PDB file of C-alpha atoms in Angstrom:
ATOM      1  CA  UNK A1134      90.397 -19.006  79.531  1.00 36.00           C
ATOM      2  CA  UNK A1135      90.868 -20.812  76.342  1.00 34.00           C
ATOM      3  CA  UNK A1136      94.443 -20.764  75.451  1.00 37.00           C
ATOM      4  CA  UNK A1137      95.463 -19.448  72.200  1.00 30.00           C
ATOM      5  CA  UNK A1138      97.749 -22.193  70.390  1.00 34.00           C
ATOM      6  CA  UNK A1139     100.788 -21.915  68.436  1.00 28.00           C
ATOM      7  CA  UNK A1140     101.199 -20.289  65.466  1.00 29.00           C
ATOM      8  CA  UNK A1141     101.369 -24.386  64.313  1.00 34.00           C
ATOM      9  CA  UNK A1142      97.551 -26.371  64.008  1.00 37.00           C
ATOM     10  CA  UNK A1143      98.137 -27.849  67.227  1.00 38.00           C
ATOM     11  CA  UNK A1144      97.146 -31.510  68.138  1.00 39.00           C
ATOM     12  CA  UNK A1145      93.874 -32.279  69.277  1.00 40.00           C
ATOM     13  CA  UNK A1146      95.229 -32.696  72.719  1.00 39.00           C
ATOM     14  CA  UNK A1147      96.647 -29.510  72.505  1.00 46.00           C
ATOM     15  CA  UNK A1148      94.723 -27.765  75.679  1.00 50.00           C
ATOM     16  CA  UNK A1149      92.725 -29.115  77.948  1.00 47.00           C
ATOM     17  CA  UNK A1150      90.883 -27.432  80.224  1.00 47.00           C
ATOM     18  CA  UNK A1151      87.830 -29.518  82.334  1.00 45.00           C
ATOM     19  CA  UNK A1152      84.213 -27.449  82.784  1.00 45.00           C
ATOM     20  CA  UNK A1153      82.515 -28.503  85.935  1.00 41.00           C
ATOM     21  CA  UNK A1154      80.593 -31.692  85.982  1.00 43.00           C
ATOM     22  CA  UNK A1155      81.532 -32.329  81.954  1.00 49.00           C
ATOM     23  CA  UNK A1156      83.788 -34.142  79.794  1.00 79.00           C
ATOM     24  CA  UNK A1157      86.695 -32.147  78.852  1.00 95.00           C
ATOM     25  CA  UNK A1158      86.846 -28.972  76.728  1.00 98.00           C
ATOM     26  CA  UNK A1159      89.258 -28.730  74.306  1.00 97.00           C
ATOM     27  CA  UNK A1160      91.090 -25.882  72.661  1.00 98.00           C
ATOM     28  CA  UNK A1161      92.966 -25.077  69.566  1.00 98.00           C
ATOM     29  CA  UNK A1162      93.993 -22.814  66.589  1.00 98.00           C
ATOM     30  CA  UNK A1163      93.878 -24.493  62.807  1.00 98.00           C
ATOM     31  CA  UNK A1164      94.753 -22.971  59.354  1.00 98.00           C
ATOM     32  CA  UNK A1165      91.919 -22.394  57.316  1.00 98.00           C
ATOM     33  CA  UNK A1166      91.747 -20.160  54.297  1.00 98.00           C
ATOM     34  CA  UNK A1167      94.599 -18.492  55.356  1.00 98.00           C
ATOM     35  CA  UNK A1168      93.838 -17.900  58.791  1.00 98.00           C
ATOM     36  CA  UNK A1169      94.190 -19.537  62.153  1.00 98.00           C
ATOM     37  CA  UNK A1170      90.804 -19.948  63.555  1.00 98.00           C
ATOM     38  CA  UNK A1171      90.311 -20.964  66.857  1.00 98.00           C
ATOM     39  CA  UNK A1172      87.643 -22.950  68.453  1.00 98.00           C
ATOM     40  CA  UNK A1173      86.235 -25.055  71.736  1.00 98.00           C
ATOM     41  CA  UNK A1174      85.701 -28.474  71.433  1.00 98.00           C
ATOM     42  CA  UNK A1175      83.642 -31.419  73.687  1.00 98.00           C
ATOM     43  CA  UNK A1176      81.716 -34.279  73.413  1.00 98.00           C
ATOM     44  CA  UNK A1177      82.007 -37.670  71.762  1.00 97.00           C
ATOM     45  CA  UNK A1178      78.711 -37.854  69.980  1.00 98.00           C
ATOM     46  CA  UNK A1179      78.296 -38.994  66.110  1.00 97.00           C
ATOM     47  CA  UNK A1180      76.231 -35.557  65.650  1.00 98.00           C
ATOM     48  CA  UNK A1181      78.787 -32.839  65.025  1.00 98.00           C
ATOM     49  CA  UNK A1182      77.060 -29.609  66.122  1.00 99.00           C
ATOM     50  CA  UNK A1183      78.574 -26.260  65.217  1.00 99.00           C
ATOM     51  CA  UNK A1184      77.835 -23.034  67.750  1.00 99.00           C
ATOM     52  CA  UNK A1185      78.279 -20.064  65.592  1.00 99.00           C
ATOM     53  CA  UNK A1186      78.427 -16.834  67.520  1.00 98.00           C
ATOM     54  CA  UNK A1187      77.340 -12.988  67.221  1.00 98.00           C
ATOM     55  CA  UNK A1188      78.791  -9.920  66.518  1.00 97.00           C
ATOM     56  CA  UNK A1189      82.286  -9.739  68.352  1.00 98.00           C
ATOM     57  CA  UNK A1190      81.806 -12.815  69.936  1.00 97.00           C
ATOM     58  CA  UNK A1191      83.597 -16.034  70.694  1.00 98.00           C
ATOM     59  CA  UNK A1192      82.842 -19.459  71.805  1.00 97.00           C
ATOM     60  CA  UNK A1193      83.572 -18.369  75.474  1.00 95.00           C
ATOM     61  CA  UNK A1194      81.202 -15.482  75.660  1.00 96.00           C
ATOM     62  CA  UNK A1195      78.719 -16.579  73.793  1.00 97.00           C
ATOM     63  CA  UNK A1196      77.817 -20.054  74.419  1.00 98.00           C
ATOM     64  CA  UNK A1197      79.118 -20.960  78.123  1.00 98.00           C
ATOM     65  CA  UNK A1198      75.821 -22.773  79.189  1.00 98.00           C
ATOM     66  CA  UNK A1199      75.784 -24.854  75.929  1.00 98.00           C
ATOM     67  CA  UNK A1200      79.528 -25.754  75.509  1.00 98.00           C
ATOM     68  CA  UNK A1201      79.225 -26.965  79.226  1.00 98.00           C
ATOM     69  CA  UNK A1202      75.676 -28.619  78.942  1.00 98.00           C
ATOM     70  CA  UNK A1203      74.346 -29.538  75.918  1.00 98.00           C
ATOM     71  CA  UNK A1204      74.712 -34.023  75.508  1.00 98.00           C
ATOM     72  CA  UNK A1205      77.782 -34.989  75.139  1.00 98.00           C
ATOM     73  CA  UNK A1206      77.401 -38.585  74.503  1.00 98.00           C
ATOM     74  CA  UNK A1207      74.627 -37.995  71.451  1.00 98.00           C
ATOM     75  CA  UNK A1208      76.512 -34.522  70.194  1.00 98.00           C
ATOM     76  CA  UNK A1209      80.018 -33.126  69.548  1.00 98.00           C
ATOM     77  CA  UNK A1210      80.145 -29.742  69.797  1.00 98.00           C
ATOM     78  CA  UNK A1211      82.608 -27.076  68.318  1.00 98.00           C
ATOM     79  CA  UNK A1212      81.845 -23.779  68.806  1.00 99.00           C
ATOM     80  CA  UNK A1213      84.648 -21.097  66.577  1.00 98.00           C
ATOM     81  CA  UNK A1214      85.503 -17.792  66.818  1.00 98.00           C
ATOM     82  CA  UNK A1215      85.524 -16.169  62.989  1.00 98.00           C
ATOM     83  CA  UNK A1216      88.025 -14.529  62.116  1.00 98.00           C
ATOM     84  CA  UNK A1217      89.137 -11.195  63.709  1.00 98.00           C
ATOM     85  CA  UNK A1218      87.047 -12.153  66.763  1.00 98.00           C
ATOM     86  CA  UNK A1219      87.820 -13.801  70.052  1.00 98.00           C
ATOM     87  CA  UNK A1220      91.197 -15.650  69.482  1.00 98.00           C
ATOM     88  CA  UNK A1221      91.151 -16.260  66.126  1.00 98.00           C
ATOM     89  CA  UNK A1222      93.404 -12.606  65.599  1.00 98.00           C
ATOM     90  CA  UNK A1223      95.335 -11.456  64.105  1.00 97.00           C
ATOM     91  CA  UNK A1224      93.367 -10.867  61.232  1.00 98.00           C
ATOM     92  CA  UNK A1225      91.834  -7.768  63.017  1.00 98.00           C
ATOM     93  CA  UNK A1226      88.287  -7.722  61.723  1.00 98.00           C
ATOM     94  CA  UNK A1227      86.900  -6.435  58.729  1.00 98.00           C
ATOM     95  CA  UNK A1228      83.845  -5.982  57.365  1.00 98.00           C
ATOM     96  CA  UNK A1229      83.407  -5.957  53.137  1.00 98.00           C
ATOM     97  CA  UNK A1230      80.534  -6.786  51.630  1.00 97.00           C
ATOM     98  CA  UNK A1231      80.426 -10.313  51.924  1.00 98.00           C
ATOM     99  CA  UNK A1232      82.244 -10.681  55.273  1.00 98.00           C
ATOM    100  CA  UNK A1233      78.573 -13.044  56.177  1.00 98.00           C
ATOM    101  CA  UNK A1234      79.802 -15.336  52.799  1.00 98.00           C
ATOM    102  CA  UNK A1235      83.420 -15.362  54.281  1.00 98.00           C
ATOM    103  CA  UNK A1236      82.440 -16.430  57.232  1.00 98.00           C
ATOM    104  CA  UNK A1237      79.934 -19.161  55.934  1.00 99.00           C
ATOM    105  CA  UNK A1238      82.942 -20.641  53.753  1.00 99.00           C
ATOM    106  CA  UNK A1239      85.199 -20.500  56.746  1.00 99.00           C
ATOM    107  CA  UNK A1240      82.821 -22.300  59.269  1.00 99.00           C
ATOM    108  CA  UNK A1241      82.232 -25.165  56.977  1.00 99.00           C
ATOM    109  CA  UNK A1242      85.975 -25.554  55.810  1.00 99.00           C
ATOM    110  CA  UNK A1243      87.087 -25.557  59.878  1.00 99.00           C
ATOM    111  CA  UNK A1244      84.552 -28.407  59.968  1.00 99.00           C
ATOM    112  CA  UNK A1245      85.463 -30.072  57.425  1.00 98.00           C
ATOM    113  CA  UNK A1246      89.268 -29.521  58.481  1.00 98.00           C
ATOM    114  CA  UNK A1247      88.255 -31.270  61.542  1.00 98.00           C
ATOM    115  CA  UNK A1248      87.226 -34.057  59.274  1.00 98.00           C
ATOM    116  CA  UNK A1249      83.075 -33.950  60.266  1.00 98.00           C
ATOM    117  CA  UNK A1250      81.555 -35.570  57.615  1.00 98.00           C
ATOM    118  CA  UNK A1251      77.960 -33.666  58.498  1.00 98.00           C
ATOM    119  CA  UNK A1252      76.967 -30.779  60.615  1.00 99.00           C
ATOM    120  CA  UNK A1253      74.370 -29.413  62.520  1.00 99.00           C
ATOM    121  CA  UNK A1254      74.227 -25.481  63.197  1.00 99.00           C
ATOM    122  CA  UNK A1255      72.951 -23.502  66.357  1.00 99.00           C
ATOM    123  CA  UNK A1256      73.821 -20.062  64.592  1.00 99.00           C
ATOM    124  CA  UNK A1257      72.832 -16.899  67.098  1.00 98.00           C
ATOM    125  CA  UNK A1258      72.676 -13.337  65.764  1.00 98.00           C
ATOM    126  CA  UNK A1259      75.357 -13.186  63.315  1.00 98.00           C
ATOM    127  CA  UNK A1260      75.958 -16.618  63.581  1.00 98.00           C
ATOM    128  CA  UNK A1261      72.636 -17.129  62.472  1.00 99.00           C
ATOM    129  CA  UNK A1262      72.897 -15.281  59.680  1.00 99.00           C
ATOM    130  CA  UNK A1263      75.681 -16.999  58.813  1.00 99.00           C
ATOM    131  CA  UNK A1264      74.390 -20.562  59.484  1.00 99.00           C
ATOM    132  CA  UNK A1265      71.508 -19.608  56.814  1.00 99.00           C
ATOM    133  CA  UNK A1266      74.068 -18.823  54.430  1.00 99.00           C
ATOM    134  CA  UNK A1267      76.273 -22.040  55.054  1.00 99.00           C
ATOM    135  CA  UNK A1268      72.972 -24.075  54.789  1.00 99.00           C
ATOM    136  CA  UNK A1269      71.847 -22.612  51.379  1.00 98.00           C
ATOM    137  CA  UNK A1270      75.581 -22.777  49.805  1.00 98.00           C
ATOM    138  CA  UNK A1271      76.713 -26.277  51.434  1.00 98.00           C
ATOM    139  CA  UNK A1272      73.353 -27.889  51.700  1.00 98.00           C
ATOM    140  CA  UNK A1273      74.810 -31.704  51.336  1.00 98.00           C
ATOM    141  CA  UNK A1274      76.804 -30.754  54.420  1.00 98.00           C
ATOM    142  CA  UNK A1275      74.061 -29.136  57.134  1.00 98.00           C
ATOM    143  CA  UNK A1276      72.348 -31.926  58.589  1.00 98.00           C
ATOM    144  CA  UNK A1277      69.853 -29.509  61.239  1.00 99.00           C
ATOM    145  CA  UNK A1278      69.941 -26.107  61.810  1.00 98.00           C
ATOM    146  CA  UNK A1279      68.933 -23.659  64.897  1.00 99.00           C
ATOM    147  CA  UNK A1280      68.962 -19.977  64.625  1.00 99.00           C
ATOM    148  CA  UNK A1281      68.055 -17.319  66.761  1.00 99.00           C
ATOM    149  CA  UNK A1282      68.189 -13.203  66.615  1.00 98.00           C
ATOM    150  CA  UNK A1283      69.122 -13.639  63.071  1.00 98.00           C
ATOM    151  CA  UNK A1284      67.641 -10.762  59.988  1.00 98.00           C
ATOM    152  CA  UNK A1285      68.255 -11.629  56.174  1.00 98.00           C
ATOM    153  CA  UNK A1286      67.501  -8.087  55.492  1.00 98.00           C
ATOM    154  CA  UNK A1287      68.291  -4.566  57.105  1.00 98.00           C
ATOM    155  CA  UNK A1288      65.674  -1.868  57.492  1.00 98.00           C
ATOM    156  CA  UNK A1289      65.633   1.985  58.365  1.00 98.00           C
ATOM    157  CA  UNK A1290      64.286   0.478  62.015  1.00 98.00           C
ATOM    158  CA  UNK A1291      67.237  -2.014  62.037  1.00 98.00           C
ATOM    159  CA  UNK A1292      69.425   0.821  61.125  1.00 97.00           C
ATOM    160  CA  UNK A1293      68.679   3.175  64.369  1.00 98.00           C
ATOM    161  CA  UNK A1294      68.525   0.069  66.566  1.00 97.00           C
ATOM    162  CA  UNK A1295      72.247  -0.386  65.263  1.00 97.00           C
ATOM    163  CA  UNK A1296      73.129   3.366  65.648  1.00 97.00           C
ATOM    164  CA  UNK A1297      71.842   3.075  69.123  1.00 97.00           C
ATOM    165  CA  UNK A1298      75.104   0.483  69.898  1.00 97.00           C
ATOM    166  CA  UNK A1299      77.508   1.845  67.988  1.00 97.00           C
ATOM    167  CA  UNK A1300      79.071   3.550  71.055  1.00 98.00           C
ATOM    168  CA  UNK A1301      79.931   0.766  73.548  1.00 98.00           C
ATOM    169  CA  UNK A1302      80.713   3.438  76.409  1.00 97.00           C
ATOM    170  CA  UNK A1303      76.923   3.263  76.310  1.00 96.00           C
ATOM    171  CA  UNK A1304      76.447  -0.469  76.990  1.00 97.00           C
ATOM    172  CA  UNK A1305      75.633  -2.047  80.097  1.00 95.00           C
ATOM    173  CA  UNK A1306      78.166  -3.244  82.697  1.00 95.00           C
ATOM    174  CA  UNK A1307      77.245  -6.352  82.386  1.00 91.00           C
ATOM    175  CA  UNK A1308      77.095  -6.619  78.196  1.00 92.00           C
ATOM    176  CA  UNK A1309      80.043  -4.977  77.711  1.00 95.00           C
ATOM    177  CA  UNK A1310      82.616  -6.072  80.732  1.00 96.00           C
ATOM    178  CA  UNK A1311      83.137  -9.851  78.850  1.00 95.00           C
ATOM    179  CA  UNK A1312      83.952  -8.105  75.627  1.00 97.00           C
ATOM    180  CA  UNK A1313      86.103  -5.701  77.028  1.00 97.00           C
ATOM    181  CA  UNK A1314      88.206  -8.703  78.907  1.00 97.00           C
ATOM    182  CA  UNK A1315      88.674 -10.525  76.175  1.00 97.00           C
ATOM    183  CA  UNK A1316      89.732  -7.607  73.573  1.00 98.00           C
ATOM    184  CA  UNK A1317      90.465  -4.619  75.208  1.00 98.00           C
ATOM    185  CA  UNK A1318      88.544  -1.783  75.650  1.00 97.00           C
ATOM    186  CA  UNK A1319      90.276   0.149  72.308  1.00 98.00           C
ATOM    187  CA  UNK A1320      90.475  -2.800  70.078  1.00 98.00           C
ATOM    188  CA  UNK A1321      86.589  -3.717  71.175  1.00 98.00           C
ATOM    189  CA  UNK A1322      85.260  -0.045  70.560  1.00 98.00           C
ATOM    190  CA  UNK A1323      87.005   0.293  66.945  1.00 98.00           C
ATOM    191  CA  UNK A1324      85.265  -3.265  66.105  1.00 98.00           C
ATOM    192  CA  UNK A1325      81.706  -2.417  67.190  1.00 98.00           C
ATOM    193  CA  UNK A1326      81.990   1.133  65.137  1.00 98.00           C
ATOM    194  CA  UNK A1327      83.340  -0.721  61.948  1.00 98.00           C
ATOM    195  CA  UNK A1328      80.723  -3.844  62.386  1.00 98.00           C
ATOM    196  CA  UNK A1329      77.549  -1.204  62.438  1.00 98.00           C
ATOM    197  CA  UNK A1330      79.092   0.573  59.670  1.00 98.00           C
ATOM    198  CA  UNK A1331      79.984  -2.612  58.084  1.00 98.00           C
ATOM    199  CA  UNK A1332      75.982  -4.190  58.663  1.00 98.00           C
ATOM    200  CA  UNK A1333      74.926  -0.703  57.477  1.00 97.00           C
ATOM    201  CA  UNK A1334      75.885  -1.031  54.285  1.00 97.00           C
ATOM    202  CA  UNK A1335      73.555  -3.648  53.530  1.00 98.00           C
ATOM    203  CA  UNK A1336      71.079  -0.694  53.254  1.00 97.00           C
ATOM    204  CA  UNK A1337      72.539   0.294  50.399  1.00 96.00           C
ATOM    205  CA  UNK A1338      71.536  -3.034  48.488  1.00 98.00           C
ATOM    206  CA  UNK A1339      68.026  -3.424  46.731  1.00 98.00           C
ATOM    207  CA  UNK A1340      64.994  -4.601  49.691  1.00 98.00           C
ATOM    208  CA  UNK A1341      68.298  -4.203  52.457  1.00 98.00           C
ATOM    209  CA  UNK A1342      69.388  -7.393  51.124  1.00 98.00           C
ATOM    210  CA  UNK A1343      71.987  -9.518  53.091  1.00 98.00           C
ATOM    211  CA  UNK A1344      70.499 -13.374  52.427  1.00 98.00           C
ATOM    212  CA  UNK A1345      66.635 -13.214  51.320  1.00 98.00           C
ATOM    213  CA  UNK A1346      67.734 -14.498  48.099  1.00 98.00           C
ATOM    214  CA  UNK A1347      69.418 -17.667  49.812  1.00 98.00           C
ATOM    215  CA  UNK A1348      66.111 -18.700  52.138  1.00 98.00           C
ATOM    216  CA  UNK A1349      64.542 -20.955  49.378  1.00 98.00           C
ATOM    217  CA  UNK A1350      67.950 -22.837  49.045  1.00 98.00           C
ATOM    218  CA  UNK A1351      68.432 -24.048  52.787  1.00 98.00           C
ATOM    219  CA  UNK A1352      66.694 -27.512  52.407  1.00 98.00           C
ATOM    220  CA  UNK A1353      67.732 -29.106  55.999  1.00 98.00           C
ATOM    221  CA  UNK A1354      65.347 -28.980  58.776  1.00 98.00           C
ATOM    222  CA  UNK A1355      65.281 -25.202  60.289  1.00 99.00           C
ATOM    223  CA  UNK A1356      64.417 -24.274  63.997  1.00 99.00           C
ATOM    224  CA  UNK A1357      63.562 -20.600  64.453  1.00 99.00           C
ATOM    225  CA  UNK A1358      64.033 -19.268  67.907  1.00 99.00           C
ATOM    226  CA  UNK A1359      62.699 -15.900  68.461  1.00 98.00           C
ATOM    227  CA  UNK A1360      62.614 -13.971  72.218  1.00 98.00           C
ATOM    228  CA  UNK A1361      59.556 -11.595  71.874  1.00 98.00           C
ATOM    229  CA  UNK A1362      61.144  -9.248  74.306  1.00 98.00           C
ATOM    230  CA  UNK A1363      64.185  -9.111  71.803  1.00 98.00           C
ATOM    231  CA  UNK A1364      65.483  -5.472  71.639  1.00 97.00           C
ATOM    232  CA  UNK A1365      67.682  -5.484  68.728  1.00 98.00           C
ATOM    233  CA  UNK A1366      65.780  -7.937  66.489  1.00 98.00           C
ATOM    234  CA  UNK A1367      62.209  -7.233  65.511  1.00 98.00           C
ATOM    235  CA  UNK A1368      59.873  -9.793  65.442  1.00 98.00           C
ATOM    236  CA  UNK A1369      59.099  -9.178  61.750  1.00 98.00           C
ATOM    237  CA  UNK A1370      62.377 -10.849  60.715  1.00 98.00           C
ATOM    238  CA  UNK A1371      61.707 -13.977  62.400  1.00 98.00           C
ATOM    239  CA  UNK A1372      58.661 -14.400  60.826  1.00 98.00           C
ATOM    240  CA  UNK A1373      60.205 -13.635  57.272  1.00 99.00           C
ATOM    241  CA  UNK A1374      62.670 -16.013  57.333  1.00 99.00           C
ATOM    242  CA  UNK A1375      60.239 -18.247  58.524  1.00 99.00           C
ATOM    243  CA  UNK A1376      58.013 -17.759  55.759  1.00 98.00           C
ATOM    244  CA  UNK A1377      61.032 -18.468  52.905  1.00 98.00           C
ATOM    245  CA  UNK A1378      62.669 -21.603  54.268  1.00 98.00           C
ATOM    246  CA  UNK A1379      60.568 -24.456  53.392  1.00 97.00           C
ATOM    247  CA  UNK A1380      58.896 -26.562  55.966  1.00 94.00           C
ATOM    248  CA  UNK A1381      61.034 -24.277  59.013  1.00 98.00           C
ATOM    249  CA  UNK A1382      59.826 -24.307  62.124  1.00 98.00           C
ATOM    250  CA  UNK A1383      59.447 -21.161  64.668  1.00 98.00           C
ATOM    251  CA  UNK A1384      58.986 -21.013  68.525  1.00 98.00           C
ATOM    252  CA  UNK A1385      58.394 -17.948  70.297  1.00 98.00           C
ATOM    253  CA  UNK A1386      59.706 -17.904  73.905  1.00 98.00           C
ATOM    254  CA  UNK A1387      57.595 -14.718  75.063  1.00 98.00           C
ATOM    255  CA  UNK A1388      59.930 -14.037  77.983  1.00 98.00           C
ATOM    256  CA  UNK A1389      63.101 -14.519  75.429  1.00 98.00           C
ATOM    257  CA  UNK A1390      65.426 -11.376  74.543  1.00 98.00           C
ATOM    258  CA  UNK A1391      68.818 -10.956  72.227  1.00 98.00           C
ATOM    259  CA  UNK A1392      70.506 -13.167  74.265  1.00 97.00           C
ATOM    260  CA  UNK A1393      67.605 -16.215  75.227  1.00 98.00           C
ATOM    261  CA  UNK A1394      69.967 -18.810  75.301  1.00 98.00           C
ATOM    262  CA  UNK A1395      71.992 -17.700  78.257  1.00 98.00           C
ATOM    263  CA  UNK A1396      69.256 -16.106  80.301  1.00 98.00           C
ATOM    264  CA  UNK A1397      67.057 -19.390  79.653  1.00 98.00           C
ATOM    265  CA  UNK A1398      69.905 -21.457  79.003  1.00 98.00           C
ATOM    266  CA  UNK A1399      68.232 -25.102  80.315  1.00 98.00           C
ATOM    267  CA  UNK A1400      64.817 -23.878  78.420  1.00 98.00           C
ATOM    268  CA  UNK A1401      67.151 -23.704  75.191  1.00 98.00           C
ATOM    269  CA  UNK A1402      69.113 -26.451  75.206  1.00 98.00           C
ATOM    270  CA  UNK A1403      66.208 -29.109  75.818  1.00 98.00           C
ATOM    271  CA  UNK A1404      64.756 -27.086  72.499  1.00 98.00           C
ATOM    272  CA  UNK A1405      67.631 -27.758  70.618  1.00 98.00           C
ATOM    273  CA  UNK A1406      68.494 -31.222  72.198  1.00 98.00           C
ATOM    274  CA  UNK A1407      65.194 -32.299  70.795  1.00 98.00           C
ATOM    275  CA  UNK A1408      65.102 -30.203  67.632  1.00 98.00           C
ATOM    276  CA  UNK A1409      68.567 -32.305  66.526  1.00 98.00           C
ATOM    277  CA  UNK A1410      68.003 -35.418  67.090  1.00 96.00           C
TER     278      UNK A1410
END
């Protein structure tokens, strides 16, 4: 496990813990906007590359294969928890209106705390959504940018896919078991409820709206990942955010669901490996 820091930004030194067959991983907690974020460092590469993760999820559940195997002589990788997730708590996590703009503003400040002059994003879910955001509202700053199981609106389908995980007694053993280890089972239940209720609201909002008015903005290059066997993201919004960011590219992987990049984790990483550089 990842240890949590002091209350202090610790030194870059501050926790070392060594992956298999890789370079060391490092681990810390830094202020930012009032909070103390934590995230997973490693690699010595002059590409900073930022791993943005999903809803409820950290740098340890959500990007194991790619913390531990994307190149670590051509990238550096930091992959954060935003706030109220993982080990960036307290804050416990909220959800107004523009949690997806607070998070954008505190991914790029933690990078630029970190003093990376330029950054690359592999934004998943969420974190994709987010990494759109970041690109269209820091565009100077995003060098690349990967995203995968990302919307930039929310539909009456989207809406009853989210009701149908609202109750996490209902997950799978497998899904759920990380999530529950690193939260706690209460803590982990409350946050799911409040995050569909939370992503629900952008129903409210004219055409579902969370970031279709931001696609034209992002000018770096885009990847699009999309698994065709993806459950909780329909193709359509793949396709539409395709369609608004200029000159983006999207690959299908037809055996790809939610979670692609762990279940075809080497397939993924050779995608993005050659998409950055």
């Amino acid at each position: 496990m990842p240890c949590r820091g002091s209350r202090e930004p610790p030194s870059p030194g501050a926790c070392h813990h060594l992956l298999s067959g890789s370079t060391s991983v490092t681990s810390a907690r830094v202020a930012v906007n009032g909070v103390h974020l934590h995230y997973q460092r490693t690699g010595e590469g002059e590409h900073a590359v930022l791993l943005l993760p999903g809803m409820l999820g950290s740098g340890e559940t959500d990007f194991g294969p790619q913390i531990k195997n994307l190149n670590k002589k051509l990238f550096t990788v930091v992959a954060w928890d935003p706030r109220g997730y993982g080990h960036s708590r307290p804050p416990d996590r909220d959800f107004p209106v523009d949690f997806f703009e607070r998070d954008a503003k505190d991914a790029i400040d933690l990078m630029k705390t970190l003093k990376f002059k330029q950054v690359s994003l592999l934004g998943w879910s969420d974190g994709g959504i987010t990494a759109l955001i970041a690109a269209a509202k820091y565009p100077s700053y995003i060098r690349k940018m990967v995203i995968w199981g990302a919307n930039a609106y929310v539909t009456d389908e989207d809406e009853m896919i989210y009701q149908g995980i609202r109750d996490v007694s209902k997950w799978s053993e497998r899904t759920r078991k990380p999530l529950e280890t690193l939260y706690g089972y209460d803590y982990f239940a409350k946050t799911c409820e409040k995050w569909v209720d939370g992503i629900k609201q952008f129903k409210l909002l004219p055409d579902g709206n969370i970031c279709r008015h931001l696609l034209p903005l992002v000018q770096c290059p885009t990847l699009i990942v999309h698994g065709e066997k993806d459950p909780l993201v329909p193709r359509f919004h793949a396709d539409f955010i395709h369609k608004h960011v200029r000159e983006s590219r999207l690959h299908l992987m037809p055996e790809g669901k939610h979670n692609l990049h762990l279940r075809f984790a080497n397939e993924f990483n050779k995608l993005a490996e050659d998409f950055l550089q």
